[in-house]
């Protein structure tokens, strides 16, 4: 048993720790939300194309293949990655009790990252793509900016960690700090332009799968490990379990990627390695799930009071769900049905939305008030956002799981014409479009709420005292 | 204290390097020996530029280019061809194996649908040939001209889909794309040893 962070620090110390990381964190959050809205529009348009394939067909920029790509990249490298950079700039200083080193470098890094996206994402619509899933951003005018910007933010964070004097490194620091060395390695390996043929496919999925694991998952697990105990005012259940969870995660996850190519034209031993490693993922996933659950047990009532907790607990549950779904999908018996179907899209949204995005929403609900020293203006806007997110993602995932299984069964039966595999999915794809629009509505509420909060902050309207710091356990939302 | 951080970071890098060794470096060494499958030729200039259009328009997000193992799938029974092997892809960079089959696998579409006029019309308006299709139409790869020139490939569009006046002519990108699609033919049988590369 260890405390959720190093010995309790006073309010003043915490505000001082938050202070240096404030500018980079705010910049990251605001631009992340911009990309969230942009990515939502691309996603909705792409989804509508299944209902109206001849709509907006006259311009290449709005064809399905390009919109889908712009959606994915805006959401992964725009929304998720920037929000994660923001969370890290705030979390690391708190955990190692050391103000963010080189905050200007971090601000510059976040700007440069955005420059990479501002040229890369419109570039995708214009048709400039590297042609590999998850690695589409242009290697000339987008990737180099991301590498540079990421290195600058990561440099500031690693410098902070290395300069700290705390005796104990909390588990969130392991995940976050490690992510900042893992991701650059992966991103560079993935983007090297030296692979051909099936090797290009193998490297593609080595990258794609690990970007999910060692970037998105690592940082968000770190955030959950911090926020659950913090909001509950109760230490994480077991230090040993988190230790096992971390190293088993690193070891097994990194070998998973080839399960994206089950039955495909790469050497069997590679696929088998990944299937076995995928099965072994029950160890870290189980360790994390038990640890989080035991921390929550008996405190579920707190969900009513803390919006952060509501989002983060759902995120944590979804992490378990997406991992189990992934392990299940790696098995040949399942994979032969689900592999080339909408099931995959459902799976990626359980991961990137229900787990990652909900966790990031929860984190921002916690962090932003502490950055601007002001409470969220409206409890009902938070409630709207929560229910739109939850309803939207539940409908989204269920529709595509059902649609995907029906599609896969039709594809697997050569007696049924290909046409059936298309027509069985149509109603479910329509539900998906509606679900996507609901999610977008939630994003608009969220963005509006942030805008409201920041505009009051900028106009220096009356501030509430940061009373949530004096009383860090459960707090009532202000009206 | 710093020692702990260094240990953590070194451990993290070590694990990632191990995984990259197993799944990237070793396969790269093994796969350098892959020979092109029988009958496979490098792409012509036009096919290669058509492949660029295929990548740019994101056909990959709806079409796979891999016939999977017959022991676990029915791809071959569906008429999509023999299971794919590494030798089928030696000229492909980046690969376009794909992860989705909203539309059929295209590994052998050139052998299955060799008619240029069908392909052009299908790209111009899929629903003109396959009424239930949800594939996007790509009219911007075509031009509407008052009169076709001597070298133009004219697309015969059924009246329901035809422009009010003029003729539909394939643009250079549509021509290249169809050249590429027709080149997708991996139907030549493999030598017995190559047919089971997975046993390695």
XYZ file of C-alpha atoms in Angstrom:
679
model
C 0.000 0.000 0.000
C 1.363 3.352 -0.976
C -0.175 6.789 -0.947
C -1.593 8.061 -4.226
C 1.278 10.459 -4.455
C 4.275 11.453 -2.406
C 3.570 12.911 1.052
C 0.631 15.298 1.120
C 1.642 18.670 -0.129
C -0.071 21.860 0.830
C -2.427 23.762 -1.412
C 0.158 26.431 -1.966
C 2.763 23.944 -3.049
C 0.361 22.287 -5.440
C -0.629 25.559 -7.073
C 3.045 26.373 -7.429
C 3.615 23.018 -9.102
C 0.681 23.569 -11.435
C 1.878 27.032 -12.316
C 4.848 26.303 -14.579
C 2.950 23.718 -16.578
C -0.071 25.949 -16.936
C 0.631 27.556 -20.275
C 1.613 24.416 -22.165
C -1.269 22.478 -20.630
C -3.835 25.146 -21.521
C -2.484 25.489 -25.042
C -2.647 21.718 -25.508
C -6.197 21.450 -24.191
C -7.590 24.284 -26.261
C -6.034 23.071 -29.487
C -6.985 19.473 -28.660
C -10.629 20.499 -28.441
C -10.311 22.319 -31.759
C -9.120 19.074 -33.382
C -11.862 17.155 -31.606
C -14.462 19.296 -33.351
C -12.694 19.131 -36.700
C -12.293 15.368 -36.409
C -15.957 14.979 -35.472
C -17.082 16.751 -38.630
C -14.853 14.543 -40.795
C -16.108 11.429 -39.030
C -19.764 12.363 -39.430
C -19.331 13.179 -43.106
C -17.498 9.901 -43.724
C -20.248 7.974 -41.969
C -22.992 9.732 -43.927
C -21.301 8.592 -47.123
C -22.508 5.074 -46.423
C -26.083 6.326 -46.590
C -25.504 8.826 -49.411
C -22.611 7.594 -51.542
C -23.233 10.187 -54.249
C -23.416 13.130 -51.856
C -20.483 15.574 -52.133
C -18.909 13.288 -54.702
C -17.728 15.966 -57.101
C -14.650 16.922 -55.182
C -11.807 14.623 -54.285
C -11.290 16.372 -50.947
C -14.625 15.060 -49.725
C -14.396 11.489 -50.958
C -14.854 8.788 -48.308
C -11.276 7.533 -48.340
C -9.827 10.964 -47.623
C -12.434 12.047 -45.048
C -11.962 8.857 -43.089
C -8.219 9.365 -43.035
C -8.545 12.993 -41.973
C -10.940 11.885 -39.225
C -8.552 9.287 -37.849
C -5.529 11.537 -37.894
C -7.344 14.544 -36.432
C -8.589 12.362 -33.589
C -5.369 10.465 -32.846
C -2.686 13.083 -33.431
C -4.891 16.116 -32.868
C -7.422 15.544 -30.128
C -6.007 12.569 -28.206
C -2.298 13.300 -28.485
C -2.579 16.996 -27.681
C -4.914 16.383 -24.752
C -2.436 13.761 -23.524
C 0.441 16.216 -23.811
C -1.632 18.641 -21.740
C -2.427 16.039 -19.094
C 1.251 15.056 -18.907
C 2.456 18.648 -18.499
C 0.174 18.956 -15.496
C 0.469 15.479 -14.004
C 4.214 14.885 -14.079
C 5.121 18.010 -12.070
C 2.570 17.086 -9.436
C 3.768 13.528 -9.147
C 7.469 14.245 -8.957
C 6.918 17.453 -6.938
C 8.993 19.520 -9.252
C 7.724 22.406 -11.396
C 7.749 21.683 -15.121
C 11.260 22.213 -16.453
C 11.654 24.407 -19.524
C 7.981 25.394 -19.819
C 8.706 27.613 -22.835
C 10.151 24.638 -24.663
C 6.935 22.755 -23.959
C 4.814 25.651 -25.253
C 6.922 25.818 -28.402
C 6.644 22.058 -28.794
C 2.855 22.153 -28.592
C 2.770 24.912 -31.211
C 5.043 23.005 -33.543
C 2.964 19.860 -33.114
C -0.049 21.904 -34.185
C 1.818 23.236 -37.201
C 2.451 19.651 -38.256
C -1.271 18.970 -38.056
C -2.307 22.206 -39.718
C -0.281 21.228 -42.757
C -0.799 17.470 -42.517
C -4.559 17.165 -42.051
C -5.622 19.513 -44.861
C -2.898 17.748 -46.850
C -4.751 14.471 -46.375
C -7.894 16.023 -47.827
C -5.818 17.321 -50.712
C -4.615 13.774 -51.327
C -1.138 13.803 -49.760
C -0.973 10.539 -47.838
C 1.805 8.115 -47.012
C -0.707 5.343 -47.691
C -0.309 3.327 -44.488
C -3.076 3.142 -41.920
C -2.253 5.262 -38.841
C 0.829 6.606 -40.637
C -0.887 8.638 -43.321
C 0.409 12.077 -42.336
C 2.865 13.290 -44.924
C 6.472 12.378 -44.250
C 7.772 15.636 -45.702
C 5.579 18.422 -44.392
C 3.828 16.876 -41.404
C 5.787 14.106 -39.661
C 8.980 16.134 -39.072
C 6.982 18.778 -37.175
C 5.374 16.126 -35.008
C 8.744 14.587 -34.210
C 10.250 17.966 -33.341
C 7.259 19.218 -31.345
C 6.859 15.928 -29.504
C 10.559 15.885 -28.668
C 10.334 19.387 -27.219
C 7.385 18.609 -24.950
C 8.844 15.212 -24.083
C 12.217 16.789 -23.368
C 10.673 19.197 -20.867
C 8.790 16.363 -19.181
C 11.705 13.949 -18.985
C 13.910 16.730 -17.697
C 11.348 17.326 -14.956
C 11.262 13.667 -13.984
C 15.037 13.293 -14.022
C 15.460 16.399 -11.912
C 13.073 15.330 -9.209
C 14.133 14.353 -5.745
C 11.131 12.339 -4.572
C 11.967 8.923 -3.142
C 9.030 7.097 -4.611
C 7.957 7.046 -8.222
C 4.205 6.580 -8.436
C 2.917 4.187 -11.115
C 1.478 7.049 -13.191
C 5.006 8.358 -13.631
C 6.184 5.040 -15.014
C 3.499 4.944 -17.646
C 3.785 8.587 -18.613
C 7.561 8.876 -18.635
C 7.977 5.585 -20.479
C 5.427 6.666 -23.085
C 7.619 9.632 -23.927
C 10.521 7.366 -24.818
C 8.404 4.637 -26.424
C 6.405 6.791 -28.776
C 9.278 8.575 -30.520
C 10.996 5.235 -31.162
C 7.807 3.783 -32.606
C 6.933 6.824 -34.666
C 10.343 6.884 -36.293
C 10.426 3.129 -36.969
C 6.931 3.300 -38.436
C 7.643 6.241 -40.696
C 10.953 5.072 -42.149
C 10.436 4.640 -45.851
C 12.566 1.571 -46.360
C 10.068 -1.272 -46.203
C 8.462 -2.998 -49.157
C 5.896 -5.721 -49.647
C 4.775 -7.764 -46.687
C 7.448 -6.212 -44.528
C 5.723 -2.882 -45.017
C 2.547 -4.529 -43.708
C 4.314 -6.041 -40.723
C 5.904 -2.734 -39.740
C 2.621 -0.935 -40.331
C 0.893 -3.077 -37.704
C 3.858 -3.127 -35.399
C 3.464 0.635 -35.344
C -0.334 0.848 -35.436
C -0.897 -1.520 -32.579
C 1.879 -0.127 -30.431
C 0.847 3.477 -30.978
C -2.405 2.472 -29.347
C -0.609 0.671 -26.551
C 2.503 2.631 -25.790
C 1.134 6.060 -26.446
C -2.639 6.296 -26.061
C -3.034 3.508 -23.511
C 0.070 4.237 -21.467
C -0.695 7.905 -20.879
C -4.351 7.313 -20.156
C -3.698 4.459 -17.762
C -1.297 6.814 -16.004
C -4.067 9.396 -15.727
C -6.566 6.836 -14.393
C -4.053 5.584 -11.843
C -3.719 9.147 -10.611
C -7.297 10.380 -10.742
C -9.145 7.412 -9.230
C -7.332 7.478 -5.881
C -7.059 11.261 -5.959
C -10.761 11.938 -6.371
C -11.693 9.174 -3.931
C -9.117 10.280 -1.379
C -7.986 6.702 -0.961
C -4.732 5.029 -2.024
C -4.511 2.670 -4.966
C -5.272 -0.887 -3.883
C -1.923 -2.560 -4.485
C 1.527 -1.346 -5.423
C 2.696 -4.859 -6.346
C -0.180 -5.346 -8.752
C 0.565 -2.090 -10.513
C 4.197 -3.158 -10.838
C 3.242 -6.487 -12.404
C 0.671 -4.755 -14.561
C 3.201 -2.302 -15.936
C 6.017 -4.636 -16.916
C 3.739 -7.400 -18.189
C 1.923 -4.774 -20.238
C 5.168 -3.548 -21.773
C 6.435 -7.004 -22.565
C 3.314 -8.625 -24.009
C 1.703 -5.632 -25.661
C 4.781 -4.871 -27.715
C 4.569 -8.278 -29.403
C 0.854 -8.089 -30.291
C 0.837 -6.249 -33.592
C 0.833 -9.132 -36.069
C -2.583 -10.298 -34.940
C -3.827 -7.695 -37.421
C -2.604 -10.035 -40.148
C -4.045 -13.377 -38.984
C -4.299 -15.716 -41.967
C -2.383 -13.227 -44.101
C 0.756 -13.541 -46.197
C 3.413 -13.127 -43.525
C 5.391 -15.953 -41.913
C 3.247 -17.949 -39.510
C 5.654 -17.705 -36.630
C 5.169 -13.941 -36.534
C 1.408 -14.261 -36.350
C 1.624 -17.039 -33.774
C 3.934 -14.958 -31.610
C 1.407 -12.152 -31.637
C -1.556 -14.405 -30.933
C 0.225 -15.915 -27.935
C 1.322 -12.499 -26.675
C -2.249 -11.254 -27.124
C -3.513 -14.100 -24.964
C -0.933 -13.254 -22.326
C -2.388 -9.764 -22.138
C -4.920 -11.137 -19.641
C -2.167 -10.790 -17.027
C -1.579 -7.031 -17.223
C -5.198 -6.310 -18.067
C -6.398 -8.384 -15.137
C -3.880 -6.750 -12.820
C -5.017 -3.263 -13.800
C -8.713 -4.156 -13.661
C -8.468 -5.726 -10.195
C -6.383 -2.855 -8.922
C -8.796 -0.210 -10.175
C -11.854 -2.125 -9.079
C -10.555 -2.741 -5.573
C -9.751 0.957 -5.302
C -13.322 1.840 -6.241
C -15.114 -0.826 -4.219
C -17.442 0.658 -1.643
C -17.041 4.133 -3.122
C -19.230 3.904 -6.174
C -21.564 6.437 -4.547
C -18.920 9.049 -5.225
C -19.755 8.794 -8.916
C -22.757 10.990 -8.230
C -20.655 13.884 -7.041
C -17.646 13.935 -9.260
C -17.938 14.327 -13.022
C -14.264 13.479 -13.275
C -14.858 10.186 -11.564
C -17.832 9.330 -13.777
C -15.812 9.765 -16.960
C -12.675 8.159 -15.598
C -14.412 5.107 -14.152
C -16.148 4.528 -17.458
C -12.784 4.934 -19.159
C -11.219 2.383 -16.827
C -14.017 -0.132 -17.398
C -13.694 0.395 -21.132
C -9.980 -0.312 -20.932
C -10.749 -3.746 -19.570
C -13.511 -4.210 -22.122
C -11.416 -3.187 -25.117
C -8.524 -5.354 -23.995
C -10.700 -8.419 -23.559
C -12.339 -7.749 -26.910
C -8.896 -7.450 -28.475
C -7.660 -10.698 -26.947
C -10.825 -12.427 -28.118
C -10.453 -11.015 -31.632
C -6.884 -12.277 -31.884
C -8.063 -15.890 -31.681
C -8.331 -17.482 -35.097
C -11.875 -18.779 -34.537
C -13.142 -15.258 -33.929
C -10.819 -13.517 -36.308
C -11.961 -15.498 -39.329
C -15.407 -13.952 -38.866
C -14.649 -10.466 -37.658
C -11.393 -9.520 -39.319
C -12.412 -7.454 -42.355
C -15.648 -6.118 -40.910
C -17.179 -3.210 -39.025
C -16.356 -5.140 -35.839
C -12.868 -3.696 -36.176
C -14.236 -0.173 -36.276
C -16.326 -0.918 -33.179
C -13.205 -2.218 -31.454
C -11.109 0.822 -32.275
C -13.851 3.094 -30.937
C -14.128 1.172 -27.668
C -10.413 1.859 -27.386
C -9.984 5.380 -28.651
C -13.363 6.704 -27.546
C -14.800 4.769 -24.602
C -11.400 4.328 -22.986
C -9.105 7.107 -24.189
C -11.489 9.939 -24.952
C -13.704 9.490 -21.887
C -10.605 9.334 -19.701
C -9.322 12.534 -21.294
C -12.681 14.245 -20.750
C -12.531 13.235 -17.091
C -8.951 14.449 -16.799
C -9.779 17.809 -18.336
C -12.766 18.178 -16.005
C -10.339 17.742 -13.139
C -7.367 19.697 -14.410
C -8.804 22.749 -16.121
C -10.378 24.269 -12.963
C -7.007 23.953 -11.286
C -5.255 25.690 -14.134
C -7.576 28.678 -14.294
C -8.506 28.558 -10.582
C -12.183 28.688 -11.335
C -14.951 26.093 -11.162
C -16.817 24.829 -14.205
C -19.640 27.295 -14.858
C -22.443 24.786 -15.281
C -23.215 21.410 -13.784
C -25.959 20.765 -16.282
C -23.644 21.247 -19.271
C -21.396 18.581 -17.761
C -24.375 16.308 -17.337
C -25.412 16.835 -20.956
C -21.925 16.111 -22.135
C -21.736 12.959 -20.064
C -25.007 11.458 -21.225
C -24.456 12.382 -24.865
C -21.032 10.718 -24.731
C -22.242 7.637 -22.956
C -25.390 7.185 -25.048
C -23.567 7.960 -28.274
C -20.662 5.606 -27.772
C -22.839 2.766 -26.479
C -25.072 2.957 -29.558
C -22.060 3.348 -31.827
C -20.264 0.282 -30.521
C -23.291 -1.996 -30.244
C -24.443 -1.136 -33.767
C -21.083 -1.889 -35.336
C -20.523 -5.052 -33.317
C -23.847 -6.446 -34.487
C -23.358 -5.147 -38.020
C -19.810 -6.477 -38.105
C -20.725 -9.981 -36.989
C -23.563 -10.152 -39.527
C -21.211 -8.901 -42.234
C -18.542 -11.426 -41.243
C -20.945 -14.366 -41.255
C -22.213 -13.382 -44.689
C -18.640 -13.090 -45.985
C -17.680 -16.453 -44.573
C -20.421 -18.311 -46.414
C -19.475 -18.565 -50.086
C -23.036 -19.608 -50.922
C -24.254 -16.129 -50.011
C -23.565 -13.455 -52.655
C -21.240 -10.619 -51.657
C -24.195 -8.274 -51.885
C -25.611 -9.700 -48.655
C -22.517 -8.745 -46.699
C -23.197 -5.162 -47.748
C -26.949 -5.031 -47.247
C -26.927 -6.610 -43.775
C -24.724 -3.801 -42.502
C -26.790 -0.915 -43.869
C -29.237 -0.467 -40.950
C -26.373 -0.687 -38.470
C -24.335 1.834 -40.400
C -27.321 4.177 -40.237
C -27.474 3.758 -36.450
C -23.764 4.504 -36.389
C -24.286 7.788 -38.222
C -26.893 8.864 -35.677
C -24.609 7.789 -32.829
C -21.761 9.771 -34.362
C -23.941 12.873 -34.552
C -24.897 12.419 -30.890
C -21.216 12.239 -29.960
C -20.579 15.393 -31.966
C -23.368 17.155 -30.078
C -21.602 16.170 -26.860
C -18.349 17.605 -28.180
C -20.064 20.885 -29.005
C -21.427 21.108 -25.456
C -17.961 20.398 -24.076
C -16.274 22.965 -26.318
C -18.904 25.576 -25.479
C -18.436 24.954 -21.780
C -14.672 25.350 -22.035
C -15.111 28.524 -24.038
C -17.452 29.868 -21.366
C -15.013 29.041 -18.627
C -12.020 30.537 -20.382
C -13.829 33.701 -21.425
C -14.815 34.335 -17.809
C -11.257 33.619 -16.840
C -9.933 36.086 -19.376
C -12.442 38.744 -18.352
C -11.321 38.139 -14.772
C -14.808 37.777 -13.478
C -15.243 36.955 -9.820
C -13.288 33.858 -8.962
C -14.332 31.119 -6.670
C -11.624 30.220 -4.227
C -9.915 26.970 -5.187
C -11.753 25.277 -2.366
C -11.593 21.908 -4.054
C -7.918 21.868 -3.187
C -8.520 22.318 0.508
C -10.978 19.479 0.449
C -9.733 17.091 -2.149
C -12.075 14.169 -1.527
C -15.592 14.299 -2.864
C -17.065 17.541 -3.842
C -20.475 18.725 -4.889
C -20.756 20.364 -8.237
C -21.449 24.041 -8.050
C -24.818 25.067 -9.482
C 16.516 8.631 -7.074
C 17.593 9.534 -10.565
C 18.829 5.991 -10.752
C 15.263 4.717 -10.496
C 14.169 6.910 -13.370
C 17.074 5.782 -15.494
C 16.294 2.154 -14.716
C 12.667 2.658 -15.664
C 13.540 4.345 -18.941
C 16.223 1.810 -19.810
C 13.843 -1.055 -19.073
C 11.212 0.560 -21.256
C 13.646 0.994 -24.138
C 14.992 -2.544 -23.718
C 11.547 -4.098 -23.997
C 10.645 -2.042 -27.052
C 13.957 -2.899 -28.706
C 13.364 -6.567 -28.068
C 9.927 -6.401 -29.680
C 11.295 -4.432 -32.633
C 14.024 -7.029 -33.014
C 11.508 -9.888 -33.110
C 8.866 -8.277 -35.288
C 10.816 -5.840 -37.478
C 14.519 -6.611 -37.740
C 14.503 -10.416 -37.912
C 11.610 -10.549 -40.422
C 13.337 -7.896 -42.527
C 16.385 -10.115 -42.715
C 14.327 -13.195 -43.546
C 12.124 -11.496 -46.097
C 14.993 -10.121 -48.173
C 15.135 -13.517 -49.886
C 11.547 -13.341 -51.142
C 11.344 -13.825 -54.920
C 8.503 -12.438 -57.046
C 5.686 -14.934 -57.622
C 5.551 -16.579 -61.067
C 4.330 -14.201 -63.737
C 4.573 -11.120 -61.530
C 6.053 -8.126 -63.347
C 7.093 -4.726 -61.983
C 4.421 -2.073 -62.493
C 4.516 -0.068 -65.733
C 4.690 3.707 -65.377
C 0.956 4.026 -65.876
C 0.119 1.204 -63.454
C 2.402 2.739 -60.849
C 0.735 6.112 -61.172
C -2.658 4.392 -61.004
C -1.512 2.776 -57.785
C -0.794 6.287 -56.542
C -4.399 7.242 -57.291
C -5.618 4.105 -55.505
C -3.639 5.128 -52.420
C -4.648 8.763 -52.610
C -8.381 8.024 -52.862
C -8.201 5.567 -49.964
C -9.615 2.547 -51.808
C -7.759 0.526 -49.166
C -10.235 1.564 -46.483
C -12.921 -0.527 -48.190
C -10.926 -3.102 -50.161
C -8.366 -5.644 -49.037
C -5.601 -7.015 -51.234
C -4.942 -10.337 -49.581
C -6.571 -13.696 -50.035
C -6.417 -15.344 -46.649
C -5.403 -18.820 -45.632
C -7.934 -21.365 -46.936
C -7.785 -23.403 -43.754
C -9.504 -20.667 -41.785
C -11.417 -18.657 -44.399
C -13.542 -19.181 -47.492
C -11.837 -16.481 -49.556
C -10.748 -18.938 -52.227
C -14.173 -20.560 -52.420
C -15.616 -17.100 -53.022
C -13.562 -16.917 -56.202
C -11.031 -14.366 -55.029
C -8.035 -16.514 -55.982
C -5.365 -18.617 -54.335
C -4.031 -17.580 -50.909
C -1.552 -14.719 -51.169
C 2.140 -15.203 -50.453
C 4.967 -12.714 -49.749
C 6.173 -13.066 -53.357
C 2.950 -11.420 -54.558
C 3.901 -8.129 -52.954
C 7.546 -7.625 -53.832
C 6.842 -4.532 -55.932
C 4.453 -2.953 -53.420
C 5.612 -0.016 -51.294
C 3.661 1.008 -49.310
C 1.607 -2.172 -49.007
C -2.170 -2.000 -49.479
C -3.227 -5.211 -47.752
C -6.107 -3.435 -46.077
C -8.212 -4.180 -43.021
C -11.749 -3.857 -44.322
C -13.975 -5.561 -46.869
C -16.830 -3.171 -47.372
C -16.132 -4.117 -50.988
C -14.636 -7.340 -52.397
C -10.961 -8.288 -52.185
C -9.078 -6.858 -55.172
C -5.982 -9.078 -55.212
C -7.103 -10.626 -58.496
C -9.638 -8.131 -59.776
C -7.726 -7.778 -63.042
C -8.315 -11.443 -63.799
C -11.901 -11.393 -62.554
C -13.123 -8.218 -64.265
C -10.767 -7.579 -67.191
C -13.144 -5.320 -69.137
C -11.773 -1.759 -69.199
C -15.116 -0.240 -70.072
C -16.762 -1.944 -67.111
C -14.046 -0.687 -64.790
C -14.260 2.879 -66.075
C -18.014 3.047 -65.844
C -17.902 1.464 -62.376
C -15.502 4.148 -61.167
C -17.564 6.896 -62.752
C -20.768 5.610 -61.184
C -20.782 2.229 -59.373
C -24.573 2.197 -59.185
C -24.791 2.272 -62.967
C -23.485 -1.309 -62.999
C -24.187 -2.593 -59.484
C -27.469 -1.071 -58.271
C -26.992 -1.994 -54.605
C -23.446 -0.614 -54.447
C -22.410 1.811 -51.711
C -19.027 2.473 -53.250
C -18.288 6.181 -53.787
C -18.469 7.496 -57.332
C -15.363 9.254 -58.620
C -16.712 11.647 -61.267
C -13.797 14.031 -60.722
C -11.465 11.531 -62.372
C -13.447 11.995 -65.591
C -14.170 14.849 -67.957
C -17.340 15.777 -69.755
C -16.542 16.909 -73.284
C -18.766 18.129 -76.081
C -17.019 15.730 -78.372
C -14.479 13.002 -77.715
C -10.991 13.450 -79.159
C -9.226 10.737 -81.160
C -7.274 9.317 -78.198
C -10.035 9.620 -75.602
C -11.461 6.616 -73.805
C -15.178 7.245 -73.877
C -17.320 5.892 -71.056
C -20.717 4.678 -72.169
C -22.930 5.902 -69.361
C -26.561 4.684 -69.158
C -28.998 7.583 -69.633
C -30.045 7.636 -65.954
C -26.508 8.565 -64.933
C -25.332 10.471 -67.995
C -24.674 14.234 -67.986
C -27.294 16.358 -69.704
C -25.103 16.940 -72.717
C -21.694 15.877 -73.981
C -19.772 12.653 -73.539
C -17.962 11.302 -70.497
C -14.287 10.726 -71.129
C -11.789 9.066 -68.780
C -9.264 11.518 -67.363
C -5.595 10.496 -67.241
C -5.927 9.434 -63.606
C -8.911 7.206 -64.299
C -7.000 5.594 -67.159
C -3.992 4.973 -64.932
C -6.168 3.646 -62.111
C -7.832 1.157 -64.416
C -4.431 0.120 -65.768
C -3.452 -0.600 -62.195
C -6.651 -2.498 -61.359
C -6.248 -4.667 -64.447
C -2.681 -5.439 -63.442
C -3.921 -7.001 -60.217
C -3.639 -10.619 -61.209
C -1.954 -13.124 -58.932
C -3.646 -16.193 -60.315
C -0.634 -18.072 -61.647
C -0.189 -21.219 -59.587
C 2.824 -21.323 -57.316
C 5.625 -23.844 -57.423
C 4.845 -26.538 -54.819
C 7.458 -25.261 -52.351
C 6.177 -21.704 -52.486
C 2.582 -22.686 -51.909
C 3.266 -23.322 -48.251
C 5.554 -20.491 -47.194
C 3.805 -20.368 -43.850
C 5.299 -23.652 -42.769
C 8.687 -21.991 -42.429
